[in-house]
Amino acid sequence: MSEDGRRRHYGAFYGLEELPSGERPRLAVLGNCQAEALRVAVATSEAVDSVRMPPVHELTEPDLPHLERVLAWADVVAGQRVSDGYRGLSIGTAQVRARLRPDARFVPLPNYFSTVLYPEQVLVRHEDEGVLDPPVVPYHDVRRLGRAAGWSGPDELPAEAVRDNAAASLAELERREEDQGSLRISDVVRGVGAAAGWTVDHPGNPVLLALAQRVVDEAVGPGRAVHDPGRTLLGSVLSPLRAEVLDALGLDGRPRPGWVVDGKEMSDEEVAEAHLAFYADHPRVVEVGIEKKGEVLRRLGWSP
């Protein structure tokens, strides 16, 4: 998307359109890519006025006056945890809360991250400029990282490791909710099973809608229901959902052998080929990946 197209996409944020001025409570949702999907889900209740905003990782210094205008407009700001000084900008959670109107409210949001359905899937982030995301999809299969590093282990995910991982992932999500004092989604993730998410950081519609209902209840009180928007939110990437994971967790659901990327089906073998070639050209990614995610690999039965 061009910069001009991006500004039109976020037209109200950038002042190209008027901010909503009706009688309903005014809601801004601040966070990563999950935030806009949640805003769409909340909007189905028709209980609030809201505005589309760029995710925090896209904000730059020139965007800050526009953010200030939206914060001054909002009656309720629902926000995910953001570190103070994130990317050198004053957009951290505490910094945003301090700038709200005295009569405005802040609703802490959980940040969905769950490896329950995808115990092999990891993200590798590092300040080293040589540590890039792989091509096709930014998600690594930790076993491929291991193979590139000379490790060996089972190709199939061990059932006990899958169950242990699921318990640990849910416990970590609950811990973060408690630590941040946020609304809860861990109970929903536990309850909806195979429908919980498309990737480790993209929840499915059932999770988004349940969280959206809790936002509405918190913002305006009970009695206004959210509805399915009629499309898959955060569905740009669908990961393989492995039969051994469903079996180990006793979940109903249809296995997904390959990927769907921007609507295009791709086999896992195609992604593996692209990633292994990428690792050969970017050994620093493998080095950092093993350094950060080696314990995940060990829990899946792999060793150097």
XYZ file of C-alpha atoms in Angstrom:
304
model
C 0.000 0.000 0.000
C 1.345 3.431 -0.941
C 1.726 6.084 1.741
C -1.151 8.010 0.190
C -3.286 4.868 0.155
C -2.345 4.132 3.749
C -3.412 7.611 4.860
C -6.743 7.211 3.084
C -7.188 3.797 4.715
C -6.804 5.449 8.115
C -8.629 8.565 6.938
C -10.290 9.617 10.195
C -7.063 9.063 12.142
C -5.177 11.347 9.762
C -7.912 13.995 9.672
C -8.923 13.248 6.082
C -12.386 12.407 7.417
C -14.278 13.735 10.423
C -14.078 11.733 13.606
C -17.491 10.286 14.549
C -19.564 12.749 16.553
C -22.714 10.854 17.483
C -24.246 10.189 20.876
C -22.665 6.790 21.363
C -19.515 6.304 23.492
C -16.351 6.921 21.496
C -13.878 4.034 21.443
C -10.259 3.856 20.284
C -8.418 0.516 20.199
C -4.628 0.707 20.441
C -2.298 -2.218 19.872
C -0.861 -4.542 17.256
C -2.667 -6.076 14.277
C -5.126 -7.743 16.679
C -6.418 -4.296 17.683
C -8.100 -3.442 14.381
C -9.690 -6.890 14.124
C -11.033 -6.423 17.647
C -12.378 -2.970 16.748
C -14.254 -4.491 13.796
C -15.734 -7.133 16.097
C -16.740 -4.496 18.677
C -18.367 -2.375 15.957
C -20.825 -5.175 15.147
C -22.581 -4.366 18.435
C -23.423 -0.859 17.158
C -22.903 0.233 20.771
C -19.942 2.580 20.205
C -18.396 4.871 17.633
C -14.848 3.884 16.757
C -12.044 4.861 14.437
C -9.585 2.758 12.458
C -6.022 3.344 13.675
C -2.594 2.158 12.493
C -1.067 -0.602 14.636
C 1.531 0.650 17.096
C 4.437 -0.913 15.201
C 3.600 1.310 12.208
C 3.408 4.592 14.134
C 6.119 7.171 13.519
C 6.943 10.546 15.022
C 4.763 12.497 12.525
C 1.792 10.323 13.552
C 1.867 11.469 17.185
C -0.231 14.640 16.745
C -2.901 12.512 15.058
C -2.779 10.042 17.939
C -3.161 12.914 20.406
C -6.268 14.114 18.548
C -7.853 10.656 18.704
C -6.989 10.257 22.388
C -8.633 13.608 23.140
C -11.717 12.454 21.208
C -12.068 9.040 22.878
C -14.297 8.284 25.853
C -12.802 4.805 26.164
C -9.372 3.609 25.029
C -8.907 -0.150 24.937
C -5.226 -0.967 24.692
C -2.799 -3.848 24.654
C 0.352 -3.650 26.780
C 2.970 -1.498 25.053
C 6.323 -0.700 26.667
C 7.052 2.933 27.475
C 9.233 4.488 24.814
C 8.339 1.750 22.329
C 10.351 2.341 19.138
C 11.528 5.610 20.635
C 7.994 7.049 20.821
C 5.860 8.061 23.789
C 3.160 5.503 22.979
C 3.602 3.084 25.886
C 0.538 2.038 27.860
C 1.368 4.184 30.878
C 2.264 7.125 28.656
C -1.047 6.900 26.796
C -3.087 6.522 29.975
C -1.461 9.637 31.432
C -2.628 11.694 28.444
C -6.305 10.686 28.473
C -9.002 13.149 29.459
C -9.850 12.951 33.183
C -13.288 11.536 32.341
C -11.976 8.977 29.813
C -11.424 5.331 30.694
C -8.704 2.875 29.795
C -9.547 -0.813 29.333
C -6.468 -3.100 29.350
C -6.561 -5.724 26.626
C -4.778 -9.075 26.606
C -2.367 -9.788 23.793
C -3.251 -13.150 22.273
C -0.256 -15.403 21.927
C -0.881 -19.127 22.145
C 1.137 -22.128 20.997
C -1.563 -24.578 22.085
C -2.486 -25.492 18.490
C 0.948 -24.808 17.000
C 3.638 -26.082 19.403
C 6.220 -26.109 16.609
C 5.648 -22.503 15.521
C 7.976 -19.731 16.709
C 8.805 -16.136 15.888
C 12.435 -15.045 16.004
C 12.997 -11.393 16.827
C 16.361 -9.735 17.516
C 17.926 -6.282 17.339
C 20.563 -7.688 14.960
C 19.723 -6.360 11.480
C 20.760 -9.699 10.021
C 17.890 -11.454 11.765
C 15.078 -11.136 9.250
C 11.743 -12.873 8.914
C 11.810 -15.796 6.491
C 10.047 -15.540 3.118
C 6.422 -16.545 2.449
C 5.371 -16.481 6.130
C 7.164 -14.939 9.136
C 6.640 -18.063 11.258
C 9.393 -20.620 11.742
C 8.865 -24.307 12.310
C 11.354 -24.755 15.144
C 12.191 -28.234 13.845
C 13.398 -26.729 10.569
C 15.585 -24.329 12.495
C 16.932 -27.341 14.355
C 17.594 -29.246 11.180
C 19.423 -26.257 9.706
C 21.564 -26.137 12.863
C 22.418 -29.837 12.673
C 20.008 -31.013 15.373
C 17.973 -34.198 15.026
C 14.694 -35.395 16.446
C 11.243 -36.774 15.617
C 9.344 -35.332 12.654
C 6.030 -35.951 14.394
C 5.130 -33.909 17.457
C 5.159 -36.171 20.557
C 1.729 -36.351 22.214
C 3.023 -35.748 25.739
C 5.029 -32.736 24.593
C 1.948 -31.336 22.829
C -0.106 -31.630 26.021
C 2.641 -30.186 28.214
C 3.060 -27.287 25.801
C -0.681 -26.570 25.780
C -0.820 -26.444 29.571
C 2.240 -24.175 29.750
C 0.962 -21.848 27.025
C -2.422 -21.392 28.703
C -0.761 -20.850 32.072
C 1.462 -18.142 30.566
C -1.517 -16.413 28.952
C -3.332 -16.448 32.306
C -0.219 -15.117 34.054
C 0.060 -12.194 31.641
C -3.619 -11.361 32.061
C -3.223 -11.334 35.824
C -0.008 -9.321 35.688
C -1.503 -6.705 33.353
C -4.942 -6.613 34.973
C -6.439 -7.071 31.519
C -9.687 -8.524 30.303
C -9.479 -12.298 29.997
C -9.361 -14.519 26.923
C -7.490 -17.537 28.333
C -10.781 -19.162 29.309
C -12.085 -18.676 25.777
C -8.914 -20.071 24.215
C -9.295 -23.108 26.447
C -12.969 -23.508 25.565
C -13.050 -23.117 21.773
C -10.304 -25.646 21.073
C -9.344 -25.970 17.414
C -11.053 -22.666 16.547
C -8.855 -20.598 18.883
C -6.390 -19.260 16.333
C -4.881 -19.346 12.865
C -1.287 -18.779 14.001
C 0.409 -18.301 17.356
C -0.428 -14.578 17.299
C -3.625 -14.408 15.221
C -6.726 -15.463 17.157
C -9.769 -16.875 15.415
C -13.179 -15.226 15.275
C -14.537 -17.001 18.388
C -11.759 -15.523 20.537
C -12.019 -12.066 18.987
C -15.799 -11.982 19.347
C -15.709 -13.119 22.968
C -13.135 -10.445 23.785
C -15.131 -7.850 21.829
C -18.204 -8.668 23.915
C -16.200 -8.120 27.083
C -14.969 -4.778 25.750
C -18.550 -3.717 24.999
C -19.740 -4.851 28.425
C -16.906 -2.908 30.041
C -17.375 0.210 27.909
C -21.181 0.580 27.863
C -22.530 -2.132 30.147
C -24.282 -5.426 29.352
C -27.136 -5.731 26.911
C -25.514 -4.956 23.550
C -24.374 -8.089 21.739
C -21.605 -8.398 19.182
C -22.189 -10.474 16.058
C -20.027 -12.417 13.657
C -18.952 -9.940 10.953
C -19.507 -12.504 8.225
C -15.839 -12.825 7.334
C -12.687 -14.276 8.812
C -10.759 -11.687 10.793
C -6.954 -11.973 10.907
C -7.144 -14.720 8.304
C -4.339 -13.565 6.011
C -2.219 -16.532 7.110
C -3.621 -19.927 8.103
C -1.047 -22.322 9.542
C -1.037 -26.089 9.153
C -3.109 -27.649 11.919
C -1.565 -31.032 12.526
C -3.557 -34.192 13.161
C -1.208 -35.297 15.938
C -1.920 -32.047 17.814
C -5.695 -32.484 17.574
C -5.370 -36.126 18.642
C -3.049 -35.368 21.559
C -5.369 -32.653 22.875
C -8.566 -34.584 22.188
C -9.948 -31.782 20.032
C -12.560 -32.019 17.328
C -11.550 -30.319 14.134
C -10.318 -30.964 10.639
C -6.542 -31.091 10.193
C -5.094 -28.507 7.823
C -2.096 -30.057 6.045
C -0.859 -26.884 4.360
C -0.880 -23.122 4.538
C -3.259 -20.512 3.195
C -1.461 -17.220 2.527
C -3.557 -14.280 1.351
C -6.152 -16.732 0.080
C -3.634 -18.918 -1.786
C -3.137 -22.518 -0.699
C 0.474 -23.599 -0.263
C 1.846 -26.949 0.816
C 3.985 -27.155 3.926
C 6.702 -28.611 1.721
C 6.771 -25.422 -0.389
C 7.197 -23.302 2.720
C 9.855 -25.674 4.068
C 11.855 -25.428 0.837
C 11.762 -21.620 0.917
C 12.721 -21.484 4.592
C 15.580 -23.963 4.374
C 17.040 -22.006 1.433
C 16.655 -18.824 3.493
C 18.486 -20.407 6.442
C 21.361 -21.412 4.190
C 21.727 -17.776 3.120
C 21.118 -16.323 6.602
C 23.025 -18.441 9.155
C 22.654 -15.694 11.772
C 18.901 -16.345 11.813
C 19.558 -19.990 12.626
C 22.080 -19.067 15.317
C 19.715 -16.645 17.051
C 16.734 -18.927 16.527
C 18.445 -21.815 18.304
C 19.714 -19.496 21.030
C 16.206 -18.204 21.714
C 14.081 -21.258 20.908
C 16.382 -24.192 21.601
C 14.432 -25.120 24.723
C 11.237 -25.369 22.667
C 13.069 -27.733 20.334
C 14.341 -29.836 23.225
C 10.818 -30.201 24.611
C 9.804 -31.653 21.237
C 12.476 -34.337 21.580
C 15.253 -32.751 19.539
C 18.924 -32.494 20.474
C 22.214 -31.322 18.890
